[in-house]
Short mmCIF file of C-alpha atoms in Angstrom, two decimals:
data_model
loop_
_atom_site.label_atom_id
_atom_site.label_comp_id
_atom_site.label_asym_id
_atom_site.label_seq_id
_atom_site.Cartn_x
_atom_site.Cartn_y
_atom_site.Cartn_z
CA MET F 1 126.02 128.78 47.19
CA ARG F 2 129.04 130.51 45.49
CA LYS F 3 131.82 128.36 43.28
CA ILE F 4 134.61 128.98 44.17
CA ALA F 5 137.83 128.74 42.51
CA VAL F 6 141.72 130.09 44.27
CA ILE F 7 144.20 130.90 41.72
CA GLY F 8 147.92 130.70 43.03
CA LEU F 9 148.37 127.35 45.27
CA GLY F 10 151.50 128.54 47.07
CA TYR F 11 151.92 129.45 50.54
CA VAL F 12 148.68 131.79 50.94
CA GLY F 13 146.53 130.14 48.30
CA LEU F 14 146.45 126.43 49.28
CA PRO F 15 145.64 127.36 52.88
CA VAL F 16 142.63 129.31 51.73
CA ALA F 17 141.31 126.76 48.97
CA VAL F 18 141.92 124.14 52.11
CA ALA F 19 139.76 126.13 54.43
CA PHE F 20 136.75 126.43 51.63
CA GLY F 21 137.34 122.68 50.32
CA ARG F 22 136.28 121.31 53.71
CA LYS F 23 132.93 123.25 53.41
CA ALA F 24 132.29 122.34 49.48
CA ARG F 25 134.31 121.51 46.31
CA VAL F 26 136.66 124.09 44.99
CA ILE F 27 138.74 124.64 41.99
CA GLY F 28 142.45 125.04 42.77
CA PHE F 29 144.38 126.44 39.75
CA ASP F 30 148.06 126.82 39.26
CA VAL F 31 150.17 127.11 36.23
CA SER F 32 152.98 125.08 37.58
CA ALA F 33 152.48 121.34 36.60
CA GLU F 34 154.93 120.23 39.34
CA ARG F 35 152.86 122.08 42.04
CA LEU F 36 149.80 120.20 40.55
CA ASN F 37 151.26 117.01 40.92
CA GLU F 38 152.54 117.18 44.37
CA LEU F 39 148.90 118.32 45.48
CA LYS F 40 147.17 115.66 43.52
CA ALA F 41 149.52 113.08 45.16
CA GLY F 42 148.72 114.61 48.84
CA HIS F 43 151.92 116.30 49.87
CA ASP F 44 152.55 120.18 50.79
CA ARG F 45 156.10 120.78 50.31
CA THR F 46 155.47 124.14 51.93
CA GLY F 47 154.56 122.54 55.18
CA GLU F 48 151.69 125.30 55.62
CA VAL F 49 148.91 122.18 55.18
CA ALA F 50 149.61 118.79 56.84
CA ASP F 51 148.80 115.56 54.55
CA ALA F 52 146.28 114.42 56.70
CA GLU F 53 144.52 118.26 56.17
CA LEU F 54 145.15 117.61 52.37
CA ALA F 55 143.15 114.28 52.33
CA ALA F 56 139.91 115.75 54.29
CA THR F 57 139.11 118.63 51.20
CA ASN F 58 137.32 118.47 48.20
CA ILE F 59 139.70 120.21 45.80
CA VAL F 60 139.93 119.83 41.93
CA TYR F 61 143.69 120.46 40.94
CA THR F 62 144.22 122.03 37.62
CA SER F 63 145.82 124.12 35.53
CA ASP F 64 142.78 124.11 32.58
CA ILE F 65 140.85 127.02 31.94
CA LYS F 66 137.80 125.14 31.06
CA VAL F 67 137.64 123.94 34.68
CA LEU F 68 138.01 127.61 36.05
CA ARG F 69 134.39 128.43 34.18
CA GLU F 70 132.73 126.49 36.44
CA ALA F 71 133.31 128.88 39.14
CA ASP F 72 132.00 132.21 39.70
CA PHE F 73 134.07 133.59 42.63
CA HIS F 74 137.62 133.82 42.01
CA ILE F 75 140.10 134.48 44.62
CA ILE F 76 143.51 135.13 43.05
CA ALA F 77 146.09 134.58 45.36
CA VAL F 78 149.73 134.52 43.57
CA PRO F 79 153.27 136.25 44.54
CA THR F 80 153.77 140.23 44.32
CA PRO F 81 157.40 140.52 43.98
CA VAL F 82 159.64 143.04 43.28
CA ASP F 83 162.71 143.13 40.84
CA GLU F 84 166.12 143.68 41.24
CA ALA F 85 165.44 147.75 41.03
CA ASN F 86 163.02 147.29 44.10
CA LYS F 87 160.17 147.97 42.00
CA PRO F 88 156.88 146.31 42.01
CA ASN F 89 156.87 143.29 39.87
CA LEU F 90 153.05 142.75 38.82
CA GLY F 91 153.55 140.55 36.42
CA PRO F 92 152.34 137.34 38.27
CA MET F 93 149.11 138.88 39.46
CA LEU F 94 148.14 140.35 35.60
CA SER F 95 148.84 136.85 34.20
CA ALA F 96 146.40 135.28 36.73
CA SER F 97 143.79 138.28 35.89
CA GLU F 98 144.61 136.98 32.33
CA SER F 99 143.18 133.68 33.27
CA VAL F 100 140.39 134.41 35.10
CA GLY F 101 139.34 137.12 32.51
CA ARG F 102 139.14 133.95 29.98
CA ALA F 103 137.16 131.95 32.17
CA LEU F 104 134.97 134.93 33.40
CA LYS F 105 130.91 134.59 33.07
CA PRO F 106 128.30 137.70 33.91
CA GLY F 107 127.87 137.94 37.46
CA GLY F 108 131.13 136.96 38.32
CA ILE F 109 133.33 138.30 41.57
CA VAL F 110 137.13 138.08 41.24
CA VAL F 111 138.78 139.00 45.04
CA PHE F 112 142.26 139.67 45.23
CA GLU F 113 144.39 138.68 48.04
CA SER F 114 147.92 139.19 46.73
CA THR F 115 149.42 142.60 48.36
CA VAL F 116 149.24 145.42 45.96
CA TYR F 117 149.61 148.93 46.08
CA PRO F 118 146.56 151.03 46.66
CA GLY F 119 144.58 151.33 43.48
CA ALA F 120 146.28 148.47 42.02
CA THR F 121 143.10 145.91 41.79
CA GLU F 122 141.12 148.59 39.78
CA GLU F 123 143.34 150.43 37.92
CA GLU F 124 146.03 147.64 36.69
CA CYS F 125 143.95 144.30 37.09
CA ALA F 126 140.49 145.25 36.11
CA PRO F 127 141.40 146.63 32.52
CA VAL F 128 142.82 142.97 32.10
CA LEU F 129 140.08 140.97 33.14
CA GLU F 130 138.12 143.42 30.88
CA ARG F 131 139.92 142.58 27.71
CA ALA F 132 140.50 139.08 28.34
CA SER F 133 136.68 138.41 28.85
CA GLY F 134 135.00 141.03 26.83
CA LEU F 135 132.89 141.61 29.90
CA LYS F 136 132.27 145.22 31.84
CA CYS F 137 133.95 145.70 35.24
CA GLY F 138 131.36 147.16 37.42
CA VAL F 139 128.28 146.10 35.08
CA ASP F 140 128.75 142.29 33.98
CA PHE F 141 131.44 141.19 36.77
CA PHE F 142 132.50 142.76 40.36
CA LEU F 143 135.66 143.39 42.25
CA GLY F 144 136.66 142.49 45.82
CA TYR F 145 139.89 142.66 47.88
CA SER F 146 141.02 140.94 50.89
CA PRO F 147 144.21 141.09 51.67
CA GLU F 148 146.30 137.87 52.78
CA ARG F 149 147.93 137.48 56.64
CA ILE F 150 149.23 134.40 56.09
CA ASN F 151 152.33 133.78 58.23
CA PRO F 152 154.12 131.08 56.70
CA GLY F 153 155.24 128.56 59.13
CA ASP F 154 152.86 129.93 61.90
CA LYS F 155 150.38 126.98 63.28
CA GLN F 156 148.70 129.59 65.53
CA HIS F 157 147.84 132.47 63.17
CA THR F 158 146.34 130.13 60.59
CA PHE F 159 144.03 131.34 57.79
CA THR F 160 140.55 130.89 59.62
CA LYS F 161 141.95 132.13 62.92
CA ILE F 162 142.56 135.90 62.08
CA ARG F 163 140.21 138.63 61.04
CA LYS F 164 139.78 139.10 57.41
CA VAL F 165 139.92 142.54 55.97
CA VAL F 166 137.21 141.71 52.95
CA SER F 167 136.11 145.11 50.66
CA GLY F 168 133.87 145.27 47.55
CA GLN F 169 132.85 147.01 44.59
CA THR F 170 129.74 148.00 45.62
CA PRO F 171 127.76 147.38 48.66
CA GLU F 172 126.19 144.66 47.47
CA VAL F 173 129.57 142.93 46.42
CA LEU F 174 130.73 143.41 49.70
CA ASP F 175 127.96 142.22 51.60
CA ILE F 176 128.73 138.31 49.03
CA VAL F 177 132.31 138.70 49.75
CA ALA F 178 131.80 139.21 52.87
CA SER F 179 129.52 136.26 53.44
CA VAL F 180 131.66 133.87 51.67
CA TYR F 181 134.52 134.73 53.72
CA SER F 182 132.44 134.32 57.19
CA SER F 183 131.67 130.79 56.25
CA VAL F 184 135.05 129.53 56.93
CA VAL F 185 136.83 132.34 58.54
CA GLU F 186 136.18 131.63 62.46
CA ALA F 187 137.58 134.84 63.44
CA GLY F 188 135.32 136.71 61.21
CA VAL F 189 135.53 139.89 58.78
CA TYR F 190 136.01 143.15 59.21
CA ARG F 191 134.49 145.04 56.11
CA ALA F 192 136.62 148.06 54.51
CA ALA F 193 135.46 151.33 53.11
CA SER F 194 136.70 150.59 49.81
CA ILE F 195 138.89 148.39 47.86
CA LYS F 196 141.96 150.99 47.96
CA VAL F 197 141.47 151.31 52.10
CA ALA F 198 141.59 147.38 52.01
CA GLU F 199 144.77 147.62 49.69
CA ALA F 200 146.20 150.18 51.74
CA ALA F 201 145.38 148.39 55.27
CA LYS F 202 147.41 145.46 53.85
CA VAL F 203 150.86 147.40 52.98
CA ILE F 204 151.04 149.30 55.91
CA GLU F 205 150.45 146.00 58.31
CA ASN F 206 154.07 144.97 56.97
CA THR F 207 155.58 148.46 56.46
CA GLN F 208 154.99 149.62 60.24
CA ARG F 209 157.08 146.41 61.14
CA ASP F 210 159.49 146.78 58.87
CA LEU F 211 160.57 150.48 60.41
CA ASN F 212 160.11 148.58 63.80
CA ILE F 213 162.68 146.18 62.60
CA ALA F 214 164.76 148.86 61.34
CA LEU F 215 164.86 150.96 64.77
CA MET F 216 165.96 147.83 66.00
CA ASN F 217 169.05 147.17 63.66
CA GLU F 218 170.20 150.68 63.69
CA LEU F 219 170.28 150.67 67.50
CA ALA F 220 172.39 147.50 67.28
CA VAL F 221 175.03 149.05 65.01
CA ILE F 222 175.21 151.84 67.18
CA PHE F 223 175.49 149.35 70.46
CA ASP F 224 178.16 147.52 68.83
CA ARG F 225 180.06 150.65 68.24
CA LEU F 226 179.58 151.37 71.70
CA GLY F 227 180.69 147.72 72.73
CA ILE F 228 177.34 147.57 74.77
CA ASP F 229 175.28 143.53 74.04
CA THR F 230 172.21 145.06 71.92
CA ARG F 231 170.20 141.77 73.67
CA ALA F 232 170.84 142.88 77.20
CA VAL F 233 169.50 146.40 76.26
CA LEU F 234 166.50 144.89 74.79
CA GLU F 235 166.12 142.91 77.79
CA ALA F 236 166.48 145.94 80.27
CA ALA F 237 164.26 148.00 77.84
CA GLY F 238 161.84 145.39 78.03
CA THR F 239 160.80 145.83 81.69
CA LYS F 240 158.33 148.75 80.92
CA TRP F 241 155.05 147.87 80.19
CA ASN F 242 154.43 149.48 76.54
CA PHE F 243 158.44 148.66 74.96
CA LEU F 244 157.62 147.17 71.90
CA PRO F 245 159.08 143.38 71.82
CA PHE F 246 161.18 143.96 68.68
CA THR F 247 164.48 142.75 67.72
CA PRO F 248 167.18 143.28 65.31
CA GLY F 249 167.80 140.81 62.38
CA LEU F 250 167.60 140.22 58.84
CA VAL F 251 164.35 141.21 57.49
CA GLY F 252 163.48 139.20 54.05
CA GLY F 253 160.74 136.84 53.05
CA HIS F 254 157.75 137.81 50.77
CA CYS F 255 156.04 140.59 52.71
CA ILE F 256 158.09 142.68 55.12
CA GLY F 257 160.87 142.59 53.26
CA VAL F 258 158.58 143.45 49.62
CA ASP F 259 155.49 145.42 50.65
CA PRO F 260 157.09 148.81 51.63
CA TYR F 261 158.20 148.98 48.04
CA TYR F 262 154.76 148.59 46.81
CA LEU F 263 153.53 151.77 48.65
CA THR F 264 156.64 153.54 48.37
CA HIS F 265 156.17 153.18 44.58
CA LYS F 266 152.82 154.75 44.61
CA ALA F 267 153.96 157.24 46.51
CA GLU F 268 156.74 158.33 44.09
CA LYS F 269 154.25 158.03 41.36
CA ILE F 270 152.27 160.41 42.68
CA GLY F 271 155.02 163.02 43.40
CA TYR F 272 155.96 162.07 47.06
CA ILE F 273 158.76 160.92 47.83
CA PRO F 274 158.64 158.91 51.35
CA GLN F 275 161.44 159.69 53.98
CA VAL F 276 161.23 157.33 56.78
CA ILE F 277 159.87 154.11 54.91
CA LEU F 278 162.87 154.34 52.34
CA SER F 279 165.34 154.75 55.18
CA GLY F 280 163.98 151.77 57.01
CA ARG F 281 164.18 149.85 53.71
CA ARG F 282 167.99 150.56 53.32
CA ILE F 283 168.81 150.02 56.96
CA ASN F 284 167.37 146.57 56.59
CA ASP F 285 168.52 145.70 53.03
CA SER F 286 172.18 146.90 54.69
CA MET F 287 172.05 144.11 57.75
CA GLY F 288 173.35 140.85 55.70
CA ARG F 289 176.69 142.93 54.65
CA PHE F 290 177.01 144.30 57.67
CA ILE F 291 177.03 141.10 59.85
CA ALA F 292 179.55 139.60 57.35
CA GLN F 293 181.74 142.69 57.72
CA ARG F 294 181.67 142.47 61.16
CA THR F 295 182.50 138.34 61.07
CA LEU F 296 185.25 139.43 58.91
CA LYS F 297 186.49 142.32 61.76
CA GLU F 298 186.36 139.57 64.46
CA MET F 299 187.84 136.78 62.21
CA ILE F 300 191.05 139.16 61.88
CA ARG F 301 191.28 139.75 64.92
CA ILE F 302 191.43 136.50 66.47
CA GLY F 303 194.38 135.38 64.03
CA HIS F 304 192.07 134.02 60.94
CA ASP F 305 193.34 134.72 57.63
CA VAL F 306 190.33 135.56 55.64
CA ARG F 307 191.47 134.16 52.53
CA GLY F 308 190.56 130.68 52.26
CA ALA F 309 189.02 130.47 55.79
CA THR F 310 185.88 128.21 56.03
CA VAL F 311 182.84 129.95 56.99
CA THR F 312 179.98 127.87 57.94
CA ILE F 313 176.65 129.52 57.88
CA LEU F 314 173.63 127.71 59.81
CA GLY F 315 170.17 128.29 57.85
CA LEU F 316 169.47 130.07 54.61
CA THR F 317 165.55 130.49 54.71
CA PHE F 318 164.07 133.64 55.29
CA LYS F 319 163.03 132.87 58.51
CA GLU F 320 162.78 130.30 61.39
CA ASP F 321 161.14 127.02 60.92
CA CYS F 322 159.90 127.71 57.64
CA PRO F 323 161.35 125.95 54.23
CA ASP F 324 160.33 129.35 52.68
CA LEU F 325 163.92 130.71 50.12
CA ARG F 326 161.74 133.60 49.19
CA ASN F 327 164.03 136.77 49.28
CA SER F 328 166.19 135.24 51.78
CA LYS F 329 168.50 137.88 53.35
CA VAL F 330 171.15 135.15 54.28
CA ILE F 331 172.57 135.26 50.72
CA ASP F 332 173.88 138.75 50.93
CA ILE F 333 176.13 137.20 53.88
CA ILE F 334 177.22 134.50 51.63
CA ARG F 335 178.21 136.82 48.58
CA GLU F 336 180.26 139.13 50.96
CA PHE F 337 181.94 136.29 52.29
CA ARG F 338 182.58 134.93 48.98
CA GLU F 339 183.96 138.29 47.99
CA PHE F 340 186.71 138.05 50.42
CA GLY F 341 187.89 134.49 49.25
CA ALA F 342 186.25 132.43 52.39
CA GLN F 343 184.67 129.21 51.13
CA VAL F 344 181.23 129.11 52.40
CA GLN F 345 179.61 126.03 53.00
CA VAL F 346 175.60 126.30 53.76
CA CYS F 347 173.67 123.61 55.99
CA ASP F 348 169.52 124.38 55.85
CA PRO F 349 167.53 121.26 57.19
CA LEU F 350 164.45 122.92 55.85
CA ALA F 351 165.18 124.59 52.57
CA SER F 352 165.05 122.54 49.31
CA PRO F 353 168.45 122.20 47.57
CA SER F 354 167.07 121.81 44.32
CA GLU F 355 165.56 125.82 45.02
CA ALA F 356 168.15 127.17 46.70
CA GLN F 357 170.65 126.24 43.63
CA HIS F 358 168.44 127.25 41.74
CA GLU F 359 167.48 130.57 43.33
CA TYR F 360 171.27 131.85 44.82
CA GLY F 361 173.74 128.87 43.23
CA VAL F 362 173.99 128.00 47.04
CA THR F 363 175.01 123.65 47.08
CA LEU F 364 173.18 122.72 50.92
CA ILE F 365 175.20 120.33 53.08
CA PRO F 366 174.09 118.01 55.50
CA PHE F 367 174.82 118.88 58.85
CA LYS F 368 176.49 115.61 59.49
CA ASP F 369 179.11 116.44 56.52
CA LEU F 370 179.87 119.67 57.84
CA ARG F 371 183.67 120.36 58.24
CA PRO F 372 185.25 122.13 60.90
CA ALA F 373 185.23 125.81 60.22
CA ASP F 374 187.12 128.85 61.43
CA THR F 375 183.67 130.55 61.57
CA LEU F 376 180.52 129.56 62.26
CA VAL F 377 177.34 131.89 61.49
CA VAL F 378 174.63 130.73 62.94
CA ALA F 379 171.59 133.16 60.73
CA VAL F 380 168.46 131.50 60.85
CA ALA F 381 167.22 130.26 64.55
CA HIS F 382 165.39 127.08 63.41
CA HIS F 383 164.81 124.54 66.24
CA ASP F 384 167.60 122.14 65.07
CA TYR F 385 169.87 124.65 65.79
CA ARG F 386 168.33 126.29 68.61
CA ALA F 387 168.20 122.90 70.34
CA LEU F 388 172.36 122.37 69.79
CA GLY F 389 174.57 122.12 73.15
CA ILE F 390 177.69 123.96 73.57
CA MET F 391 179.70 120.84 72.84
CA GLU F 392 178.04 120.28 69.52
CA LEU F 393 178.69 124.02 68.51
CA ARG F 394 182.72 123.42 69.58
CA ARG F 395 182.81 120.42 67.37
CA LEU F 396 181.91 122.51 64.12
CA LEU F 397 184.83 124.67 64.73
CA LYS F 398 188.66 125.02 64.91
CA ASP F 399 190.84 126.97 66.64
CA PRO F 400 190.63 129.97 67.63
CA PRO F 401 186.61 129.05 67.95
CA LEU F 402 184.39 132.06 66.74
CA LEU F 403 180.76 132.13 66.71
CA ILE F 404 178.42 134.49 65.31
CA ASP F 405 175.06 134.57 66.63
CA VAL F 406 172.70 136.42 64.34
CA LYS F 407 169.79 135.82 66.82
CA SER F 408 171.34 135.85 70.14
CA ILE F 409 169.65 132.13 70.63
CA PHE F 410 172.58 130.85 72.44
CA PRO F 411 173.60 131.94 76.27
CA ARG F 412 176.68 134.15 75.89
CA ASP F 413 178.54 133.21 78.96
CA SER F 414 178.12 129.62 78.42
CA LEU F 415 179.79 130.04 74.84
CA GLU F 416 182.60 132.13 76.26
CA ALA F 417 182.99 129.79 79.56
CA ALA F 418 183.66 126.86 76.91
CA GLY F 419 186.56 129.27 75.28
CA ILE F 420 184.15 130.12 71.94
CA ARG F 421 184.60 133.88 71.08
CA VAL F 422 180.89 135.54 70.37
CA TRP F 423 179.44 138.09 68.38
CA ARG F 424 175.95 138.46 67.89
CA LEU F 425 173.36 141.26 66.57
#
């Protein structure tokens, strides 16, 4: 029986540790003392794991390399973000590799779950593991790759219920990796042909979604210029059996808005400049600014002075019903309003106020403390916001009222019947 350690206890790593921790003792390693103390106290602020689930697991939370040495099967699940120039930042992954390398024993297996470009595991991480351990990769220790498929906030497609892609450096290692994951993943495993194949499979999963959403966003821009309601068009087209149900919107978060840049980075390194993928990224990265500018036009049309106007934005997280603020594109809307001199008040019941301030310089305002605004932008479709009635929305607005419904969650006819001017993506 392999002794398992999970390195990185965030949105991805914690559910993995919990799944294995239900079966046997697991080492949960993280460099954040705050995160470790929170988990030791029995609470997960990300909301991915309930307190009762944490209490039912056998996880040893630590930042001590000595404790990590007890394991012989290391699962690395740390973030792989991009920098301001949209270049891959492998820093967290290489740092985790350094830590694991210092704890690695002969015969150990290191499996990476972080999203990377094809080749990163063997080309970037293996040398770090070798230097830190003094061991030879492929001889003294071995690699595996099993891409994460966690969808933050999704209580249906959880770690154990999603088929797991696994890969290993040798057929024998693949057998071990497959056996370890099969012990907890109810949906079973899929054996990829190689580590590079598994890496590539992961990165194109989100690239495909990114491109489909980019198409919807470009259509939304076109239909807006034509004076056609995009939602109405999609509902009509959706009556065909093979029409894909994608919708326009802000594309942020740690996956869809980031992963394509890993693939394009690798493509450029080998001399190919991607056309379609980068075009889709440009469209999606521009949507926050587009929404803000269309809002400003609507404000001018109904007689609001933009400079000094109050704009309320409901939602700051990157997706609905999830507290994750990573790479949220709502900040693009906020910044555009501020550049034009508008006063912005932001409300989000799920986001951490301290994290919002630290990451974006945004002060979150409780819903009950919101002042009536010239414009209301519903940017994130949280359940609390979807439940708002017409009169509640109206009370949040001055005259003449303007509501920007980014995700089209409210009945347009009812809003307009109440005298509220509506624009939606």
